[in-house]
mmCIF file of C-alpha atoms in Angstrom:
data_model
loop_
_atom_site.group_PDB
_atom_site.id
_atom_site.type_symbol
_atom_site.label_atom_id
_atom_site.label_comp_id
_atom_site.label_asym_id
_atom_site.label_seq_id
_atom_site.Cartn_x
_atom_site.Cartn_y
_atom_site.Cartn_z
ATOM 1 C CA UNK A 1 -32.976 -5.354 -40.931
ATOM 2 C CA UNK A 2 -30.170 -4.717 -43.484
ATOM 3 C CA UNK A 3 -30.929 -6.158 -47.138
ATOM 4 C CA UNK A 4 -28.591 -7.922 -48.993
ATOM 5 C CA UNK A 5 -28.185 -9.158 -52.417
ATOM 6 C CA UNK A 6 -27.400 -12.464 -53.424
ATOM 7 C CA UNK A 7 -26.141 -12.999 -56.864
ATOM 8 C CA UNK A 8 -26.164 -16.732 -57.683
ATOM 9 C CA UNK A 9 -28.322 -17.540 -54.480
ATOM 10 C CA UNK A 10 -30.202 -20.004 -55.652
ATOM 11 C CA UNK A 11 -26.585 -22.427 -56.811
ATOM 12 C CA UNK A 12 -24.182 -24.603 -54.741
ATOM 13 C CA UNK A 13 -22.466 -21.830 -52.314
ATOM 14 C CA UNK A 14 -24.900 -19.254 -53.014
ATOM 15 C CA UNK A 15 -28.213 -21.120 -51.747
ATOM 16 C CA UNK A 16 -25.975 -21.949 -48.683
ATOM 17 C CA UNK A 17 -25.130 -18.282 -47.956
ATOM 18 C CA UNK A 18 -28.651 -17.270 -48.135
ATOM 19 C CA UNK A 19 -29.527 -20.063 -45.587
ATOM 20 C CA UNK A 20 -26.769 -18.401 -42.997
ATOM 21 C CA UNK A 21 -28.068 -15.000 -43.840
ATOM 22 C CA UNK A 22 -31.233 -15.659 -42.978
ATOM 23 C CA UNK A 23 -30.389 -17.607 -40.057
ATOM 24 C CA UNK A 24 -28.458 -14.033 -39.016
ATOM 25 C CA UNK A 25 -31.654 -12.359 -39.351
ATOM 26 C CA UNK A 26 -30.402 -10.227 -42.226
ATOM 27 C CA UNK A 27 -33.657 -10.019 -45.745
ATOM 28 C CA UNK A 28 -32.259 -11.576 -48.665
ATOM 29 C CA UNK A 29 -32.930 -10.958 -52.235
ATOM 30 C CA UNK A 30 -32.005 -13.170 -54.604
ATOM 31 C CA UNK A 31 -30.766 -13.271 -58.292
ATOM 32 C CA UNK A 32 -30.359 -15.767 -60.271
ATOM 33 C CA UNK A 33 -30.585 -16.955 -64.683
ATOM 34 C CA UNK A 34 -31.551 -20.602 -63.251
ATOM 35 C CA UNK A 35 -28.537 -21.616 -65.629
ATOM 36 C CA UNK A 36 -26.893 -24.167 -63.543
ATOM 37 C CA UNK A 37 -29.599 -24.374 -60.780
ATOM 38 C CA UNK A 38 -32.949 -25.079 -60.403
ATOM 39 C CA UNK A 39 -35.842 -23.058 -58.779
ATOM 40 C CA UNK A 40 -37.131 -25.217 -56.570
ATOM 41 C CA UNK A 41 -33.986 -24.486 -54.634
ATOM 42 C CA UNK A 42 -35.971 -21.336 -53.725
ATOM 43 C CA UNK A 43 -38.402 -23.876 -51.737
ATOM 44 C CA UNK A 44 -35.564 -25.793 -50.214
ATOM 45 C CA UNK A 45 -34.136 -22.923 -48.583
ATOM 46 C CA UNK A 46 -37.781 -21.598 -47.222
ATOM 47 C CA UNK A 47 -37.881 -25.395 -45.518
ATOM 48 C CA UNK A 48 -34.608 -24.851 -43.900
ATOM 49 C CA UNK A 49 -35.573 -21.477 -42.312
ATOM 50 C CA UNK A 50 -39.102 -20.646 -42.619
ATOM 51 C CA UNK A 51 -38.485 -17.778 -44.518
ATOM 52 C CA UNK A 52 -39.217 -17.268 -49.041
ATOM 53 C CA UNK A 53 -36.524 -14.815 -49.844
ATOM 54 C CA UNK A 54 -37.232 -12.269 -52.545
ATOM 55 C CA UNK A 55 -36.103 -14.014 -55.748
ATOM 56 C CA UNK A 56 -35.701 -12.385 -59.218
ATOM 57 C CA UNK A 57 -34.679 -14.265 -62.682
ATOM 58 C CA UNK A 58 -32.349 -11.424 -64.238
ATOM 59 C CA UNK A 59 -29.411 -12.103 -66.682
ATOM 60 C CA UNK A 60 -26.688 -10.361 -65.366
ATOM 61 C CA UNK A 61 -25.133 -10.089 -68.477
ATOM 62 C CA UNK A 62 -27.712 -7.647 -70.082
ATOM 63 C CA UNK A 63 -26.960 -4.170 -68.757
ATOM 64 C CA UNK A 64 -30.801 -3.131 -69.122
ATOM 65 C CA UNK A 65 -32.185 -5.749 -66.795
ATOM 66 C CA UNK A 66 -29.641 -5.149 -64.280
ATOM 67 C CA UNK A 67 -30.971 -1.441 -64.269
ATOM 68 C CA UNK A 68 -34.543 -2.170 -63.930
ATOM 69 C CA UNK A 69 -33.609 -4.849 -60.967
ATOM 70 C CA UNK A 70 -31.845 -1.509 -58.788
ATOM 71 C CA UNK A 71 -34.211 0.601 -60.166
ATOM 72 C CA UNK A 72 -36.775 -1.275 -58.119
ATOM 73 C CA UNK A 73 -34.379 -2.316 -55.070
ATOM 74 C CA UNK A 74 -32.937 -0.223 -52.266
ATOM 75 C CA UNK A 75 -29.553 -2.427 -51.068
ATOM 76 C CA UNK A 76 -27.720 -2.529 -48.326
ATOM 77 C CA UNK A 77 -25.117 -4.964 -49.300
ATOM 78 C CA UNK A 78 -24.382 -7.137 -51.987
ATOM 79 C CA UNK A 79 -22.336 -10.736 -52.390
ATOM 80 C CA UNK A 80 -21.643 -11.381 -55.758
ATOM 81 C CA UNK A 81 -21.752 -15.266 -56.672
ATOM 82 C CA UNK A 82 -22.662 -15.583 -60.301
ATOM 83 C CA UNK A 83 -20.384 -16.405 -62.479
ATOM 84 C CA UNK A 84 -19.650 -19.642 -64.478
ATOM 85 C CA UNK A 85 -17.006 -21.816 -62.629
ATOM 86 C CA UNK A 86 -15.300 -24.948 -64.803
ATOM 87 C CA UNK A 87 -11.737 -24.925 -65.546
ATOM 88 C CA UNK A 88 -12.065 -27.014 -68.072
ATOM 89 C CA UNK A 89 -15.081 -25.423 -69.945
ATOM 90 C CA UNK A 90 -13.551 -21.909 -69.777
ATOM 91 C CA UNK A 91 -10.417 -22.947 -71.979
ATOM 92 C CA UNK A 92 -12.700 -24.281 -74.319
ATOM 93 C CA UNK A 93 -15.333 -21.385 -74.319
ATOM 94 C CA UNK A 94 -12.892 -18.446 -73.119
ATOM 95 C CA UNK A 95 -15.603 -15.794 -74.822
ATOM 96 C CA UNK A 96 -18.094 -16.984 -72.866
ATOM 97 C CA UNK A 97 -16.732 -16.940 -69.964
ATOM 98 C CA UNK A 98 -15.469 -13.223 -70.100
ATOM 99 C CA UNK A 99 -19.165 -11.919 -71.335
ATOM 100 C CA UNK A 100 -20.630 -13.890 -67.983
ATOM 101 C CA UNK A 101 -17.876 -13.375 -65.478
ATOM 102 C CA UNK A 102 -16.622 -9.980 -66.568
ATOM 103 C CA UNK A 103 -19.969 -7.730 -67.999
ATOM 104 C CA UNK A 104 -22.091 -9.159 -65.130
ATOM 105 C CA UNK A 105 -19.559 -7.598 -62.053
ATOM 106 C CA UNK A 106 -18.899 -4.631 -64.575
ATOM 107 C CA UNK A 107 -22.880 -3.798 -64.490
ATOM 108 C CA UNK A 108 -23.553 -4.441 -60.748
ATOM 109 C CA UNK A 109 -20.479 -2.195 -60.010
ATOM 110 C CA UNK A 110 -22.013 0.572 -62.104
ATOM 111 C CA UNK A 111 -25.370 0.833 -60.188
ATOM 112 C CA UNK A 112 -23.522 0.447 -57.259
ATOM 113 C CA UNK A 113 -21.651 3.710 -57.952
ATOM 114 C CA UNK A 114 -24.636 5.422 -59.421
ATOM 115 C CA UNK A 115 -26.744 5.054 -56.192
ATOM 116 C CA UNK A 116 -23.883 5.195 -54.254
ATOM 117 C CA UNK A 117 -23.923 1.409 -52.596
ATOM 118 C CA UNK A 118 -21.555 -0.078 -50.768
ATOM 119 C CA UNK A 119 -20.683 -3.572 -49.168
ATOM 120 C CA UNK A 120 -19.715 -5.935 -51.575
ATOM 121 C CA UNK A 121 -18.609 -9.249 -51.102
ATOM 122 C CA UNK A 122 -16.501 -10.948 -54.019
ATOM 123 C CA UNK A 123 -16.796 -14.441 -54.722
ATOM 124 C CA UNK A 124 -13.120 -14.865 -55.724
ATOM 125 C CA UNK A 125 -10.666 -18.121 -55.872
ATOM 126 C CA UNK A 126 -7.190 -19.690 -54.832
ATOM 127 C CA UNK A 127 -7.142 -19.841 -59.119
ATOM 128 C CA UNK A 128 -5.952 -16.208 -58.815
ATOM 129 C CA UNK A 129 -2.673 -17.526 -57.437
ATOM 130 C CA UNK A 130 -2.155 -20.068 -60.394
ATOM 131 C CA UNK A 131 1.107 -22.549 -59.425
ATOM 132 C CA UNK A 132 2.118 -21.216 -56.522
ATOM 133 C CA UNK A 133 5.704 -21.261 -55.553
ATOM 134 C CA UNK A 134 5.226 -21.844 -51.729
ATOM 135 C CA UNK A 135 2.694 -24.182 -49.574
ATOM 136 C CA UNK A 136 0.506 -22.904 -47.762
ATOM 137 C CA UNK A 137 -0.770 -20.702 -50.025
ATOM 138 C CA UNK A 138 -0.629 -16.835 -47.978
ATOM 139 C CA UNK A 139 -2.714 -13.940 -49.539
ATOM 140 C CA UNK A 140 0.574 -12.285 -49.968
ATOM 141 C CA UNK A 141 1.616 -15.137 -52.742
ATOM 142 C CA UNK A 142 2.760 -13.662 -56.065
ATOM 143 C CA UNK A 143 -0.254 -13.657 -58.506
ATOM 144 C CA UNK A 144 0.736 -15.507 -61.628
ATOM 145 C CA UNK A 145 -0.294 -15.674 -64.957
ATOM 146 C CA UNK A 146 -3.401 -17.586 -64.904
ATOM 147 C CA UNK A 147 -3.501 -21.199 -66.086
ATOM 148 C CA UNK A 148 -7.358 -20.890 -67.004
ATOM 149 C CA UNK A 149 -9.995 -18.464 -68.646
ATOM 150 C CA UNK A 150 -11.872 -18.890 -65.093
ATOM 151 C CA UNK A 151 -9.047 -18.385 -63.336
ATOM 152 C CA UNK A 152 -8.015 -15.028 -65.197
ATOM 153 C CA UNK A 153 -11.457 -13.714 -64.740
ATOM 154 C CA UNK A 154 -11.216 -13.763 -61.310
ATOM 155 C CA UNK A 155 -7.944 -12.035 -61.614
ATOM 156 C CA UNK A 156 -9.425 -9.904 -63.653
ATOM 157 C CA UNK A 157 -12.946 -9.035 -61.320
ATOM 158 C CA UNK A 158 -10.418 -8.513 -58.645
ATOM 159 C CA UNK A 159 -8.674 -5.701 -60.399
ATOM 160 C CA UNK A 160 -11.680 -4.152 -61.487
ATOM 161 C CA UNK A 161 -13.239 -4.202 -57.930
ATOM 162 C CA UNK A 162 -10.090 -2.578 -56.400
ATOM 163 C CA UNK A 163 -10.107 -0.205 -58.889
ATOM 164 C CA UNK A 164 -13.504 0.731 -58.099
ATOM 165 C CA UNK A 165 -13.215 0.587 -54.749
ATOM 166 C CA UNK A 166 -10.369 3.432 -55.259
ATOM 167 C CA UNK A 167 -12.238 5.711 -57.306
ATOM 168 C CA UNK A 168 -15.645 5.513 -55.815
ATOM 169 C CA UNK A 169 -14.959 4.952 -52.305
ATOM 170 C CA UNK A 170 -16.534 1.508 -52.513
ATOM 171 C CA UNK A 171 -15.886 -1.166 -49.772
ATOM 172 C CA UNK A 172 -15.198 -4.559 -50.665
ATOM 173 C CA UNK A 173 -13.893 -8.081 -50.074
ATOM 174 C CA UNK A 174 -13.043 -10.666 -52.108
ATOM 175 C CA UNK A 175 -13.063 -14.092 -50.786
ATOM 176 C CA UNK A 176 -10.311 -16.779 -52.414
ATOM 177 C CA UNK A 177 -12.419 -19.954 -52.160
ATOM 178 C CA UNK A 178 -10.436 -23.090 -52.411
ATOM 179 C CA UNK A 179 -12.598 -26.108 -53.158
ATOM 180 C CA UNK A 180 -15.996 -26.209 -51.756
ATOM 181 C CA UNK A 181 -17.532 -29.818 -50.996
ATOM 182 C CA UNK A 182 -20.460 -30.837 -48.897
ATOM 183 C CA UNK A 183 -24.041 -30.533 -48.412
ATOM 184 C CA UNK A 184 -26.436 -28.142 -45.991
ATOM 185 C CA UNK A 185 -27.423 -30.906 -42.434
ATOM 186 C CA UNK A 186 -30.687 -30.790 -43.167
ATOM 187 C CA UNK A 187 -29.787 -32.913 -46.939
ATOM 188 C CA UNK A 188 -32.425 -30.289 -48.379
ATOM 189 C CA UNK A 189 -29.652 -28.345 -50.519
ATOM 190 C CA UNK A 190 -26.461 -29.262 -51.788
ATOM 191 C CA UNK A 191 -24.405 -29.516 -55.123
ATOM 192 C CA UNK A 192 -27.121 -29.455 -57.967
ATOM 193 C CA UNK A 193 -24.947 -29.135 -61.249
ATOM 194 C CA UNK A 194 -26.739 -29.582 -64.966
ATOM 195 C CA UNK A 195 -25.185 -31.841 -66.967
ATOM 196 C CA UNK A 196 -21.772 -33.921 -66.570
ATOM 197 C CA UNK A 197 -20.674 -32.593 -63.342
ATOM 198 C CA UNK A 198 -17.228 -30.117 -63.541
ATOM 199 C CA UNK A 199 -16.351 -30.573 -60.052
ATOM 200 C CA UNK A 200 -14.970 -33.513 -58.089
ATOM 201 C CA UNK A 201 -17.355 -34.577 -55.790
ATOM 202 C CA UNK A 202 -20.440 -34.438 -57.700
ATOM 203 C CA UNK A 203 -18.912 -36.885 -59.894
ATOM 204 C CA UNK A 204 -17.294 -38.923 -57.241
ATOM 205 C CA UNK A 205 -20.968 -39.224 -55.765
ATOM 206 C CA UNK A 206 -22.500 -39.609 -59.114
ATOM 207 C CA UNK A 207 -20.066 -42.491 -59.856
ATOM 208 C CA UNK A 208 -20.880 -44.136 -56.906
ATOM 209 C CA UNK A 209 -24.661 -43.759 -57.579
ATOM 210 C CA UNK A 210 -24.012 -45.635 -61.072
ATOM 211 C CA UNK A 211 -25.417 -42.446 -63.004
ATOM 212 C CA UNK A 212 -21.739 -42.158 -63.818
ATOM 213 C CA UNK A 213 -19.634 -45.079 -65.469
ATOM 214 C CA UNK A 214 -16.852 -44.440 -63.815
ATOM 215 C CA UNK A 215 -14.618 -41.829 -62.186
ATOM 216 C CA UNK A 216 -11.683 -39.786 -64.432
ATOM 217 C CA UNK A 217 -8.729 -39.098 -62.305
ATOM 218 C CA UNK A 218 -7.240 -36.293 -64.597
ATOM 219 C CA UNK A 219 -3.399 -37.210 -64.492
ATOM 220 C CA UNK A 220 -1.098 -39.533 -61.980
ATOM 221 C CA UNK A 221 2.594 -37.958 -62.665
ATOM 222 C CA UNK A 222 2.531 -35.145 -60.826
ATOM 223 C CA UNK A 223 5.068 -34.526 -58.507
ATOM 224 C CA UNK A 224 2.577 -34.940 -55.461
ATOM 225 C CA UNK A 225 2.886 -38.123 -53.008
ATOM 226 C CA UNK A 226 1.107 -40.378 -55.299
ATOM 227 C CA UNK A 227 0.806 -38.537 -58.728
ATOM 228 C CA UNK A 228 -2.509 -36.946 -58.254
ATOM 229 C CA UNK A 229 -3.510 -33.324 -58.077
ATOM 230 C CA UNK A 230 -3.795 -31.815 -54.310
ATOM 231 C CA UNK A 231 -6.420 -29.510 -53.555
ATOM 232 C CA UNK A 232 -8.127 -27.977 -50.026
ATOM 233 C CA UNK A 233 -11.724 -28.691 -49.550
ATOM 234 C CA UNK A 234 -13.644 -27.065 -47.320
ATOM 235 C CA UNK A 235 -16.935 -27.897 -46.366
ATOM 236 C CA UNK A 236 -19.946 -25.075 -47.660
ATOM 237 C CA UNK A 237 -21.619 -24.391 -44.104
ATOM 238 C CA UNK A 238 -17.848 -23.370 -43.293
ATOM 239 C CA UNK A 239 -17.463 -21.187 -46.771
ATOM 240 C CA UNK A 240 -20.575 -19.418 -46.154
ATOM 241 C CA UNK A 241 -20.177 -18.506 -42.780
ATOM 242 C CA UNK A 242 -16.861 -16.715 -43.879
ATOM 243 C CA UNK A 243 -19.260 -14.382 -46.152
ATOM 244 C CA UNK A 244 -21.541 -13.614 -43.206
ATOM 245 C CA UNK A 245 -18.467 -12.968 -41.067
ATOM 246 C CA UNK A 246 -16.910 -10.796 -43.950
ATOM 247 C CA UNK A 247 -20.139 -8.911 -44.529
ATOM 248 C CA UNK A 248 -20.500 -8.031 -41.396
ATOM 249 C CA UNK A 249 -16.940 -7.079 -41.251
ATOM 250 C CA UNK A 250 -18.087 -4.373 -43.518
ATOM 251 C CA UNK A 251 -21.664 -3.164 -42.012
ATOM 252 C CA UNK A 252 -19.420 -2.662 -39.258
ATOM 253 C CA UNK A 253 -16.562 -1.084 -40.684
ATOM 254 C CA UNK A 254 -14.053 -3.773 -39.021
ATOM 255 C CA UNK A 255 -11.984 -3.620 -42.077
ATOM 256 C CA UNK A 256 -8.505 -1.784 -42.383
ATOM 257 C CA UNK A 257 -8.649 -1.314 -46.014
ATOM 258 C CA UNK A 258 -11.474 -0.672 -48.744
ATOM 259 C CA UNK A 259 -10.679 -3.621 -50.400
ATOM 260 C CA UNK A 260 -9.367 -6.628 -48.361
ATOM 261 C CA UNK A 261 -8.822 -10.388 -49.604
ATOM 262 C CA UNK A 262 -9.309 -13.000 -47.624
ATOM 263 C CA UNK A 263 -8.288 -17.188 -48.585
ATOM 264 C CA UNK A 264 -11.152 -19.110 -47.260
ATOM 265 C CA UNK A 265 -10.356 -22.840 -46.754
ATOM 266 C CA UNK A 266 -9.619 -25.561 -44.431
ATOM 267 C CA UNK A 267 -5.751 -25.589 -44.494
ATOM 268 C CA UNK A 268 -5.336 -29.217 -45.461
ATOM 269 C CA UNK A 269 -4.190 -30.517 -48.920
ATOM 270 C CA UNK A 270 -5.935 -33.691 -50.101
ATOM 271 C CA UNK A 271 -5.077 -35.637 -53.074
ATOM 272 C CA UNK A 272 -7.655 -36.646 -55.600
ATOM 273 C CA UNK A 273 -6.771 -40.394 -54.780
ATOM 274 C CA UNK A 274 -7.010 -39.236 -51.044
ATOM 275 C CA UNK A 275 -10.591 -38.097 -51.364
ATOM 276 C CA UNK A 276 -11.715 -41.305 -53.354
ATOM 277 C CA UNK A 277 -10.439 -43.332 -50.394
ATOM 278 C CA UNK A 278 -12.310 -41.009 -47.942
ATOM 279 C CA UNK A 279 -15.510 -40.810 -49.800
ATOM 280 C CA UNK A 280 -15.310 -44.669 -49.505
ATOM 281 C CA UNK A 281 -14.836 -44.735 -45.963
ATOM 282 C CA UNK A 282 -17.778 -42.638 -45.477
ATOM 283 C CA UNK A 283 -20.389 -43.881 -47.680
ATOM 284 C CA UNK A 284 -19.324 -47.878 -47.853
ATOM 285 C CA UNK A 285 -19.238 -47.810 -51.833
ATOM 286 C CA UNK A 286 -16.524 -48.836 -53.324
ATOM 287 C CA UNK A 287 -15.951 -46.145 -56.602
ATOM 288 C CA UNK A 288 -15.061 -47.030 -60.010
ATOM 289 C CA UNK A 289 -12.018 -44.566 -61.459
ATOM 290 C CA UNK A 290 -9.530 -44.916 -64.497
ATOM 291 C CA UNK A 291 -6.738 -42.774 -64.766
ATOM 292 C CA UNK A 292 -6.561 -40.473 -67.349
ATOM 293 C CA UNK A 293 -4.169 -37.999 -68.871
ATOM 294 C CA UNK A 294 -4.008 -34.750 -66.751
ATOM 295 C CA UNK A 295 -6.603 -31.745 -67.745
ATOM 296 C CA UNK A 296 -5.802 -28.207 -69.191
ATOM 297 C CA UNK A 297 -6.022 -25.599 -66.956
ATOM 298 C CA UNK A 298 -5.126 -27.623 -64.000
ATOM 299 C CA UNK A 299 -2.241 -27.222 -61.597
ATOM 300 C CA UNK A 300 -0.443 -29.305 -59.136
ATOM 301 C CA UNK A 301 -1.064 -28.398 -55.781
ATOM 302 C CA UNK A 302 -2.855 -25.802 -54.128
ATOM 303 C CA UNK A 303 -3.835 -25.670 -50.325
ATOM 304 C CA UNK A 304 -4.751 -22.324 -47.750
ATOM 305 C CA UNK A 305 -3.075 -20.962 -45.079
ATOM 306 C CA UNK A 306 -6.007 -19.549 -43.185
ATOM 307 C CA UNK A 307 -4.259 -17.175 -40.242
ATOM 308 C CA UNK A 308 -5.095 -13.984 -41.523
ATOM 309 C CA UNK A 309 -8.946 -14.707 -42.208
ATOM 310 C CA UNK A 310 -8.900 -16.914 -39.003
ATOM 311 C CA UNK A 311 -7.703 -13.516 -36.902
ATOM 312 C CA UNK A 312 -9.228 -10.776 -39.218
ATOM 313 C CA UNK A 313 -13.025 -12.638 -39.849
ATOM 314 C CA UNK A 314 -12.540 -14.594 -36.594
ATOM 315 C CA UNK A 315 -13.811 -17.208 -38.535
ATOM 316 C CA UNK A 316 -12.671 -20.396 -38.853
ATOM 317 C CA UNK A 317 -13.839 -23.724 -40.396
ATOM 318 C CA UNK A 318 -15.788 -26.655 -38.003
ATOM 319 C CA UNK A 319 -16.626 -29.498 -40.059
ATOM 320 C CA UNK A 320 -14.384 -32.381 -41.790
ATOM 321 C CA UNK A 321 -13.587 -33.656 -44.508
ATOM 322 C CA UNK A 322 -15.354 -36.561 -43.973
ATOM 323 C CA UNK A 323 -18.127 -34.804 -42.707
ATOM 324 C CA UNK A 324 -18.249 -32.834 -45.881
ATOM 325 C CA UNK A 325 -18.194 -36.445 -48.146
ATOM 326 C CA UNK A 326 -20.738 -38.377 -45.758
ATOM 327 C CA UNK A 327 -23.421 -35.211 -46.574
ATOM 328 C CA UNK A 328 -22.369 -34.936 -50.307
ATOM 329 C CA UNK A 329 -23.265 -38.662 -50.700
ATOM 330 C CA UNK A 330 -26.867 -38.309 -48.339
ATOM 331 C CA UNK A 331 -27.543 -35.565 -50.865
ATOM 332 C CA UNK A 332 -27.126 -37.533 -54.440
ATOM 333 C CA UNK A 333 -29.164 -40.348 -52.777
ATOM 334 C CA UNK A 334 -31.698 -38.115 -52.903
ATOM 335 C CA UNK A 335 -31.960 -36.796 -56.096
#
């Protein structure tokens, strides 16, 4: 049984991961700082599959405690999820965001060479490709400047990891998430943020549970069908499948190059107007939203073309939309 490290296992993708992991039969150890996440997450995720993974609280951004957690852990793979993720928040705290993002993949990466590891999954975004010039957006699209402190980080952790890869023989893949919505079937894990919500659909379903006033729609003159910011959403049983498909990709040295990227998403653009409208089809509520001006770091339009991860991973995504709002809204009704 092959063990495998989950950074960020007990938060929204992460805790879903570990679910499909175990599922696949593989031991999971956790990590996680609990700071956007709770613990009893840990308990959710033993419901869903009868299994406690290992968990330990370790800030990844003190080198010392990342020793002592190899130190005491023989790995046989690694998928690397923590990281702080608001576009927003990281203009406004770029320092931050480099110490977290940055120092945390720098110290994994150096006990992974030091013990001589391998395996890693990279929990990378479609923000690596900024604007892009062409829809669909192909793994081959030129990486721009980034509009966003996140979104330069994960340029950034990218670099770094090929890098590594080159000089240490390391084998990796990083995954370009687009927008991951959604909750697990069984409603016993899902979205979970702390504080005002920096995603979407937490706040759409928030909103609709009245522990929102209302709904910001961040800017209505783009040049998109109806002025409102296009994004793919894919549901997060689909996005963590693709890291149990890429894993195992590497275990059994599938891949074609030591480090490979991958987009992950459903292939479908939806507006933020368009998702309000579906979210109301599928949970009856009707949501309150004001348009307001547009936000920094945010760009127009940005949707996957999936062939090469659909052929490569032979993965693919199964569930809707709609699916994916319907389970996001039986989640906040019970928190």
């Amino acid at each position: 049984m092959k063990k495998i490290l989950v950074t960020g296992g007990l938060g929204f993708i992460g805790s879903h991961t570990v679910v499909e992991l175990q599922n696949e039969g593989f031991e999971v150890v956790i990590i996680d700082d609990l700071s956007n996440t709770s613990l009893s997450v840990l308990d959710s995720i033993t419901e869903i599959t009868g299994k406690k993974p290992a968990y330990y609280k370790v800030d990844l951004k003190v080198k010392k405690e990342v020793h002592h957690f190899f130190e005491d852990n023989v790995i046989d793979g690694i998928i690397h999820f923590a990281a702080f993720k608001a576009v927003g928040e990281s203009v406004q705290n770029p320092l931050d965001y480099y110490e977290n993002n940055i120092g945390s993949l720098v110290y994994i990466l150096q006990e992974v060479r030091d013990r001589k590891l391998d395996h890693i999954i990279f929990s990378s975004s479609c923000t690596v490709y900024g604007q892009a010039d062409e829809l669909p957006i192909t793994e081959n699209a030129v990486i721009k400047k980034a509009e966003s402190t996140y979104g330069n980080t994960k340029q950034i952790g990218e670099e770094i990891l090929q890098e590594s890869c080159k000089a240490h023989q390391l084998n990796a893949i990083a995954l370009r998430y687009f927008n991951p919505v959604g909750a697990h079937e069984s409603i016993k894990i899902g979205e979970l943020p702390l504080g005002v919500p920096q995603n979407l659909i937490p706040f759409v379903t928030q909103t609709a549970a009245g522990i929102r006033k209302e709904l910001s729609v961040f800017g209505d003159d783009y040049p998109t069908p109806d002025g409102t910011a296009i994004r793919d959403y894919i549901h997060v049983v689909d996005l963590a499948k693709a890291h149990i498909a890429a894993l195992q990709r590497l275990l059994q040295k599938k891949n074609k190059n030591n480090f490979e990227v991958f987009n992950v998403g459903s292939g479908t653009g939806s507006s933020v107007l368009e998702v309000i409208k579906a979210f109301e089809k599928a949970s009856g509520k009707k949501l309150n939203y004001k348009i307001v001006g547009r936000r920094a770091g945010d760009i127009t339009s940005a949707y996957a073309d999936t062939t090469i991860a659909n052929r490569e991973l032979n993965w693919k995504t199964e569930k809707s939309l709609e699916e994916a709002l319907a389970a996001a809204w039986k989640w906040q009704l019970q928190q």
